[in-house]
JSON list of C-alpha atoms in Angstrom, two decimals:
[
{"chain": "U", "resi": 61, "resn": "MET", "atom": "CA", "xyz": [57.18, 119.63, 109.70]},
{"chain": "U", "resi": 62, "resn": "ASN", "atom": "CA", "xyz": [56.64, 118.11, 113.15]},
{"chain": "U", "resi": 63, "resn": "THR", "atom": "CA", "xyz": [59.14, 118.24, 116.02]},
{"chain": "U", "resi": 64, "resn": "GLN", "atom": "CA", "xyz": [60.70, 114.85, 115.32]},
{"chain": "U", "resi": 65, "resn": "GLU", "atom": "CA", "xyz": [61.16, 115.67, 111.63]},
{"chain": "U", "resi": 66, "resn": "ALA", "atom": "CA", "xyz": [62.75, 119.01, 112.53]},
{"chain": "U", "resi": 67, "resn": "LEU", "atom": "CA", "xyz": [65.24, 117.29, 114.85]},
{"chain": "U", "resi": 68, "resn": "GLU", "atom": "CA", "xyz": [66.05, 114.68, 112.22]},
{"chain": "U", "resi": 69, "resn": "LYS", "atom": "CA", "xyz": [66.66, 117.47, 109.69]},
{"chain": "U", "resi": 70, "resn": "ALA", "atom": "CA", "xyz": [68.97, 119.29, 112.13]},
{"chain": "U", "resi": 71, "resn": "GLU", "atom": "CA", "xyz": [70.92, 116.09, 112.76]},
{"chain": "U", "resi": 72, "resn": "ALA", "atom": "CA", "xyz": [71.30, 115.53, 109.01]},
{"chain": "U", "resi": 73, "resn": "ILE", "atom": "CA", "xyz": [72.49, 119.12, 108.53]},
{"chain": "U", "resi": 74, "resn": "LEU", "atom": "CA", "xyz": [75.09, 118.80, 111.32]},
{"chain": "U", "resi": 75, "resn": "LYS", "atom": "CA", "xyz": [76.22, 115.19, 110.79]},
{"chain": "U", "resi": 76, "resn": "ASP", "atom": "CA", "xyz": [79.54, 116.12, 109.15]},
{"chain": "U", "resi": 77, "resn": "LEU", "atom": "CA", "xyz": [80.38, 118.76, 111.77]},
{"chain": "U", "resi": 78, "resn": "ALA", "atom": "CA", "xyz": [79.28, 117.17, 115.06]},
{"chain": "U", "resi": 79, "resn": "LEU", "atom": "CA", "xyz": [81.55, 115.04, 117.20]},
{"chain": "U", "resi": 80, "resn": "SER", "atom": "CA", "xyz": [78.50, 113.44, 118.84]},
{"chain": "U", "resi": 81, "resn": "PHE", "atom": "CA", "xyz": [74.75, 113.78, 119.31]},
{"chain": "U", "resi": 82, "resn": "THR", "atom": "CA", "xyz": [72.49, 113.23, 122.32]},
{"chain": "U", "resi": 83, "resn": "CYS", "atom": "CA", "xyz": [68.76, 113.70, 122.85]},
{"chain": "U", "resi": 84, "resn": "PRO", "atom": "CA", "xyz": [68.32, 114.83, 126.48]},
{"chain": "U", "resi": 85, "resn": "GLU", "atom": "CA", "xyz": [64.56, 115.25, 125.95]},
{"chain": "U", "resi": 86, "resn": "GLU", "atom": "CA", "xyz": [62.16, 114.21, 123.21]},
{"chain": "U", "resi": 87, "resn": "ASN", "atom": "CA", "xyz": [62.11, 117.70, 121.67]},
{"chain": "U", "resi": 88, "resn": "ARG", "atom": "CA", "xyz": [65.87, 118.34, 121.97]},
{"chain": "U", "resi": 89, "resn": "LEU", "atom": "CA", "xyz": [69.00, 117.49, 120.04]},
{"chain": "U", "resi": 90, "resn": "ASP", "atom": "CA", "xyz": [72.43, 118.35, 121.46]},
{"chain": "U", "resi": 91, "resn": "ALA", "atom": "CA", "xyz": [75.40, 118.35, 119.08]},
{"chain": "U", "resi": 92, "resn": "VAL", "atom": "CA", "xyz": [78.96, 118.57, 120.38]},
{"chain": "U", "resi": 93, "resn": "ILE", "atom": "CA", "xyz": [80.92, 120.79, 117.98]},
{"chain": "U", "resi": 94, "resn": "LYS", "atom": "CA", "xyz": [84.61, 121.75, 117.88]},
{"chain": "U", "resi": 95, "resn": "ALA", "atom": "CA", "xyz": [85.18, 125.49, 118.30]},
{"chain": "U", "resi": 96, "resn": "ASP", "atom": "CA", "xyz": [86.74, 125.64, 114.83]},
{"chain": "U", "resi": 97, "resn": "ASP", "atom": "CA", "xyz": [83.53, 124.24, 113.31]},
{"chain": "U", "resi": 98, "resn": "LEU", "atom": "CA", "xyz": [81.05, 126.47, 115.14]},
{"chain": "U", "resi": 99, "resn": "LYS", "atom": "CA", "xyz": [80.58, 129.08, 112.41]},
{"chain": "U", "resi": 100, "resn": "LYS", "atom": "CA", "xyz": [80.22, 126.36, 109.75]},
{"chain": "U", "resi": 101, "resn": "ALA", "atom": "CA", "xyz": [77.54, 124.69, 111.88]},
{"chain": "U", "resi": 102, "resn": "VAL", "atom": "CA", "xyz": [75.63, 127.94, 112.49]},
{"chain": "U", "resi": 103, "resn": "GLU", "atom": "CA", "xyz": [75.85, 128.81, 108.81]},
{"chain": "U", "resi": 104, "resn": "ALA", "atom": "CA", "xyz": [74.63, 125.34, 107.82]},
{"chain": "U", "resi": 105, "resn": "LEU", "atom": "CA", "xyz": [71.65, 125.56, 110.17]},
{"chain": "U", "resi": 106, "resn": "LEU", "atom": "CA", "xyz": [70.56, 129.15, 109.68]},
{"chain": "U", "resi": 107, "resn": "VAL", "atom": "CA", "xyz": [71.88, 130.41, 106.36]},
{"chain": "U", "resi": 108, "resn": "THR", "atom": "CA", "xyz": [72.02, 127.37, 104.09]},
{"chain": "U", "resi": 109, "resn": "ASN", "atom": "CA", "xyz": [69.04, 125.42, 105.45]},
{"chain": "U", "resi": 110, "resn": "ARG", "atom": "CA", "xyz": [67.01, 128.11, 107.25]},
{"chain": "U", "resi": 111, "resn": "TRP", "atom": "CA", "xyz": [66.52, 125.81, 110.26]},
{"chain": "U", "resi": 112, "resn": "GLY", "atom": "CA", "xyz": [65.02, 127.88, 113.07]},
{"chain": "U", "resi": 113, "resn": "TYR", "atom": "CA", "xyz": [66.55, 130.84, 114.86]},
{"chain": "U", "resi": 114, "resn": "LEU", "atom": "CA", "xyz": [68.99, 131.50, 117.72]},
{"chain": "U", "resi": 115, "resn": "SER", "atom": "CA", "xyz": [66.86, 131.48, 120.85]},
{"chain": "U", "resi": 116, "resn": "ALA", "atom": "CA", "xyz": [69.60, 131.72, 123.49]},
{"chain": "U", "resi": 117, "resn": "LEU", "atom": "CA", "xyz": [73.30, 131.36, 124.19]},
{"chain": "U", "resi": 118, "resn": "THR", "atom": "CA", "xyz": [74.30, 130.12, 127.62]},
{"chain": "U", "resi": 119, "resn": "GLY", "atom": "CA", "xyz": [77.54, 129.46, 129.43]},
{"chain": "U", "resi": 120, "resn": "LEU", "atom": "CA", "xyz": [78.34, 126.47, 131.58]},
{"chain": "U", "resi": 121, "resn": "ASP", "atom": "CA", "xyz": [81.25, 126.12, 133.99]},
{"chain": "U", "resi": 122, "resn": "ASN", "atom": "CA", "xyz": [82.69, 122.60, 134.28]},
{"chain": "U", "resi": 123, "resn": "PRO", "atom": "CA", "xyz": [85.51, 122.90, 136.83]},
{"chain": "U", "resi": 124, "resn": "GLU", "atom": "CA", "xyz": [87.62, 120.15, 138.27]},
{"chain": "U", "resi": 125, "resn": "TYR", "atom": "CA", "xyz": [86.88, 119.54, 141.93]},
{"chain": "U", "resi": 126, "resn": "GLU", "atom": "CA", "xyz": [88.91, 118.52, 144.94]},
{"chain": "U", "resi": 127, "resn": "VAL", "atom": "CA", "xyz": [87.75, 117.69, 148.46]},
{"chain": "U", "resi": 128, "resn": "ASP", "atom": "CA", "xyz": [88.47, 120.26, 151.18]},
{"chain": "U", "resi": 129, "resn": "GLU", "atom": "CA", "xyz": [90.21, 118.31, 153.94]},
{"chain": "U", "resi": 130, "resn": "ASP", "atom": "CA", "xyz": [88.68, 120.39, 156.72]},
{"chain": "U", "resi": 131, "resn": "THR", "atom": "CA", "xyz": [85.06, 120.49, 155.59]},
{"chain": "U", "resi": 132, "resn": "ARG", "atom": "CA", "xyz": [85.05, 117.35, 153.38]},
{"chain": "U", "resi": 133, "resn": "GLU", "atom": "CA", "xyz": [83.14, 119.39, 150.78]},
{"chain": "U", "resi": 134, "resn": "LYS", "atom": "CA", "xyz": [83.85, 119.44, 147.06]},
{"chain": "U", "resi": 135, "resn": "VAL", "atom": "CA", "xyz": [85.55, 122.69, 146.04]},
{"chain": "U", "resi": 136, "resn": "ALA", "atom": "CA", "xyz": [86.08, 123.92, 142.47]},
{"chain": "U", "resi": 137, "resn": "VAL", "atom": "CA", "xyz": [89.78, 124.22, 141.62]},
{"chain": "U", "resi": 138, "resn": "GLU", "atom": "CA", "xyz": [90.72, 127.63, 140.20]},
{"chain": "U", "resi": 139, "resn": "GLY", "atom": "CA", "xyz": [91.87, 127.42, 136.57]},
{"chain": "U", "resi": 140, "resn": "LYS", "atom": "CA", "xyz": [91.18, 123.71, 136.06]},
{"chain": "U", "resi": 141, "resn": "GLY", "atom": "CA", "xyz": [88.36, 122.38, 133.93]},
{"chain": "U", "resi": 142, "resn": "SER", "atom": "CA", "xyz": [86.49, 123.88, 131.01]},
{"chain": "U", "resi": 143, "resn": "LEU", "atom": "CA", "xyz": [83.84, 126.36, 130.03]},
{"chain": "U", "resi": 144, "resn": "GLU", "atom": "CA", "xyz": [81.10, 125.41, 127.65]},
{"chain": "U", "resi": 145, "resn": "VAL", "atom": "CA", "xyz": [79.14, 127.67, 125.32]},
{"chain": "U", "resi": 146, "resn": "LEU", "atom": "CA", "xyz": [75.70, 126.37, 124.38]},
{"chain": "U", "resi": 147, "resn": "TYR", "atom": "CA", "xyz": [74.01, 127.83, 121.31]},
{"chain": "U", "resi": 148, "resn": "HIS", "atom": "CA", "xyz": [70.29, 127.03, 121.43]},
{"chain": "U", "resi": 149, "resn": "PHE", "atom": "CA", "xyz": [68.34, 127.12, 118.17]},
{"chain": "U", "resi": 150, "resn": "ALA", "atom": "CA", "xyz": [64.56, 126.69, 117.99]},
{"chain": "U", "resi": 151, "resn": "ALA", "atom": "CA", "xyz": [62.28, 125.61, 115.17]},
{"chain": "U", "resi": 152, "resn": "GLY", "atom": "CA", "xyz": [58.79, 125.36, 116.60]},
{"chain": "U", "resi": 153, "resn": "ALA", "atom": "CA", "xyz": [58.99, 123.01, 119.58]},
{"chain": "U", "resi": 154, "resn": "ALA", "atom": "CA", "xyz": [62.30, 121.50, 118.36]},
{"chain": "U", "resi": 155, "resn": "ILE", "atom": "CA", "xyz": [65.46, 122.72, 120.09]},
{"chain": "U", "resi": 156, "resn": "THR", "atom": "CA", "xyz": [68.93, 122.04, 118.70]},
{"chain": "U", "resi": 157, "resn": "THR", "atom": "CA", "xyz": [71.86, 122.97, 120.93]},
{"chain": "U", "resi": 158, "resn": "LEU", "atom": "CA", "xyz": [75.42, 123.30, 119.67]},
{"chain": "U", "resi": 159, "resn": "ARG", "atom": "CA", "xyz": [77.77, 122.57, 122.59]},
{"chain": "U", "resi": 160, "resn": "VAL", "atom": "CA", "xyz": [81.32, 123.91, 122.36]},
{"chain": "U", "resi": 161, "resn": "SER", "atom": "CA", "xyz": [83.86, 123.18, 125.11]},
{"chain": "U", "resi": 162, "resn": "LEU", "atom": "CA", "xyz": [86.72, 125.59, 125.79]},
{"chain": "U", "resi": 163, "resn": "PRO", "atom": "CA", "xyz": [89.62, 125.12, 128.23]},
{"chain": "U", "resi": 164, "resn": "TYR", "atom": "CA", "xyz": [89.89, 127.73, 130.98]},
{"chain": "U", "resi": 165, "resn": "ASP", "atom": "CA", "xyz": [93.30, 128.84, 129.76]},
{"chain": "U", "resi": 166, "resn": "ALA", "atom": "CA", "xyz": [92.03, 129.39, 126.19]},
{"chain": "U", "resi": 167, "resn": "ALA", "atom": "CA", "xyz": [88.39, 130.40, 126.61]},
{"chain": "U", "resi": 168, "resn": "GLU", "atom": "CA", "xyz": [88.14, 132.01, 123.17]},
{"chain": "U", "resi": 169, "resn": "ILE", "atom": "CA", "xyz": [85.74, 131.39, 120.33]},
{"chain": "U", "resi": 170, "resn": "ASP", "atom": "CA", "xyz": [84.79, 133.22, 117.16]},
{"chain": "U", "resi": 171, "resn": "SER", "atom": "CA", "xyz": [81.78, 135.50, 117.38]},
{"chain": "U", "resi": 172, "resn": "ILE", "atom": "CA", "xyz": [78.73, 134.50, 115.35]},
{"chain": "U", "resi": 173, "resn": "CYS", "atom": "CA", "xyz": [77.47, 138.10, 115.15]},
{"chain": "U", "resi": 174, "resn": "ASP", "atom": "CA", "xyz": [78.29, 138.29, 111.44]},
{"chain": "U", "resi": 175, "resn": "LEU", "atom": "CA", "xyz": [75.74, 135.47, 110.93]},
{"chain": "U", "resi": 176, "resn": "VAL", "atom": "CA", "xyz": [73.34, 136.39, 113.76]},
{"chain": "U", "resi": 177, "resn": "PRO", "atom": "CA", "xyz": [73.65, 140.08, 114.68]},
{"chain": "U", "resi": 178, "resn": "ALA", "atom": "CA", "xyz": [71.42, 139.69, 117.75]},
{"chain": "U", "resi": 179, "resn": "ALA", "atom": "CA", "xyz": [73.97, 137.27, 119.24]},
{"chain": "U", "resi": 180, "resn": "THR", "atom": "CA", "xyz": [75.95, 140.28, 120.47]},
{"chain": "U", "resi": 181, "resn": "LEU", "atom": "CA", "xyz": [73.79, 140.55, 123.61]},
{"chain": "U", "resi": 182, "resn": "TYR", "atom": "CA", "xyz": [74.31, 136.89, 124.49]},
{"chain": "U", "resi": 183, "resn": "GLU", "atom": "CA", "xyz": [78.04, 137.08, 123.76]},
{"chain": "U", "resi": 184, "resn": "ARG", "atom": "CA", "xyz": [78.52, 140.17, 125.91]},
{"chain": "U", "resi": 185, "resn": "GLU", "atom": "CA", "xyz": [76.67, 138.51, 128.78]},
{"chain": "U", "resi": 186, "resn": "ALA", "atom": "CA", "xyz": [78.85, 135.38, 128.55]},
{"chain": "U", "resi": 187, "resn": "MET", "atom": "CA", "xyz": [82.00, 137.55, 128.35]},
{"chain": "U", "resi": 188, "resn": "GLU", "atom": "CA", "xyz": [81.12, 139.38, 131.55]},
{"chain": "U", "resi": 189, "resn": "LEU", "atom": "CA", "xyz": [79.74, 136.53, 133.60]},
{"chain": "U", "resi": 190, "resn": "PHE", "atom": "CA", "xyz": [81.99, 133.62, 132.50]},
{"chain": "U", "resi": 191, "resn": "GLY", "atom": "CA", "xyz": [85.09, 135.29, 131.02]},
{"chain": "U", "resi": 192, "resn": "ILE", "atom": "CA", "xyz": [84.67, 133.81, 127.54]},
{"chain": "U", "resi": 193, "resn": "CYS", "atom": "CA", "xyz": [86.31, 135.87, 124.77]},
{"chain": "U", "resi": 194, "resn": "PHE", "atom": "CA", "xyz": [84.27, 136.13, 121.57]},
{"chain": "U", "resi": 195, "resn": "LYS", "atom": "CA", "xyz": [86.75, 137.08, 118.84]},
{"chain": "U", "resi": 196, "resn": "GLY", "atom": "CA", "xyz": [85.28, 139.63, 116.44]},
{"chain": "U", "resi": 197, "resn": "THR", "atom": "CA", "xyz": [82.21, 140.54, 118.47]},
{"chain": "U", "resi": 198, "resn": "PRO", "atom": "CA", "xyz": [81.14, 144.10, 117.62]},
{"chain": "U", "resi": 199, "resn": "SER", "atom": "CA", "xyz": [80.89, 145.34, 121.22]},
{"chain": "U", "resi": 200, "resn": "THR", "atom": "CA", "xyz": [82.72, 144.46, 124.40]},
{"chain": "U", "resi": 201, "resn": "GLU", "atom": "CA", "xyz": [81.14, 147.12, 126.62]},
{"chain": "U", "resi": 202, "resn": "HIS", "atom": "CA", "xyz": [79.54, 146.05, 129.88]},
{"chain": "U", "resi": 203, "resn": "LEU", "atom": "CA", "xyz": [75.99, 144.85, 129.49]},
{"chain": "U", "resi": 204, "resn": "VAL", "atom": "CA", "xyz": [75.00, 143.31, 132.83]},
{"chain": "U", "resi": 205, "resn": "LEU", "atom": "CA", "xyz": [77.69, 144.22, 135.36]},
{"chain": "U", "resi": 206, "resn": "PRO", "atom": "CA", "xyz": [78.48, 147.78, 136.47]},
{"chain": "U", "resi": 207, "resn": "ASP", "atom": "CA", "xyz": [81.34, 149.58, 134.72]},
{"chain": "U", "resi": 208, "resn": "CYS", "atom": "CA", "xyz": [83.32, 149.55, 137.98]},
{"chain": "U", "resi": 209, "resn": "TRP", "atom": "CA", "xyz": [83.29, 145.72, 138.12]},
{"chain": "U", "resi": 210, "resn": "PRO", "atom": "CA", "xyz": [86.89, 144.43, 138.46]},
{"chain": "U", "resi": 211, "resn": "ASN", "atom": "CA", "xyz": [88.51, 142.83, 135.40]},
{"chain": "U", "resi": 212, "resn": "GLY", "atom": "CA", "xyz": [89.06, 139.08, 135.59]},
{"chain": "U", "resi": 213, "resn": "VAL", "atom": "CA", "xyz": [86.25, 138.47, 138.12]},
{"chain": "U", "resi": 214, "resn": "TYR", "atom": "CA", "xyz": [83.50, 136.30, 136.64]},
{"chain": "U", "resi": 215, "resn": "PRO", "atom": "CA", "xyz": [80.48, 135.86, 138.92]},
{"chain": "U", "resi": 216, "resn": "LEU", "atom": "CA", "xyz": [79.00, 132.77, 137.24]},
{"chain": "U", "resi": 217, "resn": "ARG", "atom": "CA", "xyz": [82.17, 130.72, 137.49]},
{"chain": "U", "resi": 218, "resn": "LYS", "atom": "CA", "xyz": [81.93, 128.17, 140.26]},
{"chain": "U", "resi": 219, "resn": "THR", "atom": "CA", "xyz": [85.16, 129.46, 141.81]},
{"chain": "U", "resi": 220, "resn": "PHE", "atom": "CA", "xyz": [83.59, 132.91, 142.41]},
{"chain": "U", "resi": 221, "resn": "LYS", "atom": "CA", "xyz": [83.52, 133.64, 146.14]},
{"chain": "U", "resi": 222, "resn": "GLY", "atom": "CA", "xyz": [82.16, 137.19, 146.04]},
{"chain": "U", "resi": 223, "resn": "LEU", "atom": "CA", "xyz": [83.93, 140.51, 146.01]},
{"chain": "U", "resi": 224, "resn": "ASN", "atom": "CA", "xyz": [86.12, 141.59, 148.87]},
{"chain": "U", "resi": 225, "resn": "GLU", "atom": "CA", "xyz": [85.52, 145.05, 150.32]},
{"chain": "U", "resi": 226, "resn": "LYS", "atom": "CA", "xyz": [88.44, 146.56, 148.41]},
{"chain": "U", "resi": 227, "resn": "ALA", "atom": "CA", "xyz": [87.11, 145.29, 145.05]},
{"chain": "U", "resi": 228, "resn": "GLN", "atom": "CA", "xyz": [83.62, 146.59, 145.82]},
{"chain": "U", "resi": 229, "resn": "GLY", "atom": "CA", "xyz": [84.96, 150.12, 145.84]}
]
């Protein structure tokens, strides 16, 4: 199966679960999925249809911005906007990404570790760096950040300004 056929197959598999599809590049298909449909989509791709494998899980911070009156620069507003979890699946050169948007005040999603055990590393990284809660993930221990890292401080959120001296220990 060539790349285009693989992407067409992925789109057919996900058509009843996706809110929308885009093709940002010729070898990519992005599907916007509701959080409640994520596990169904992963199961449809990997378990039922054996389409590819999980190649990565990434987080994306989409804050609301306001303009700082003194500097005239755009500044991310704390607590406003959304976080996105992107589940990237590969089948040869074809990449299908499931995009799930979560509000800041409810950044929770079900873990997919029961379907893809190796996802635990990606989920732990996103928990630490973005503050996304993966319900049912088998481990919540620190993976990337030191154990002394303060709770509630997420270094890949656009509102992160660094640690003050007190927080650094």
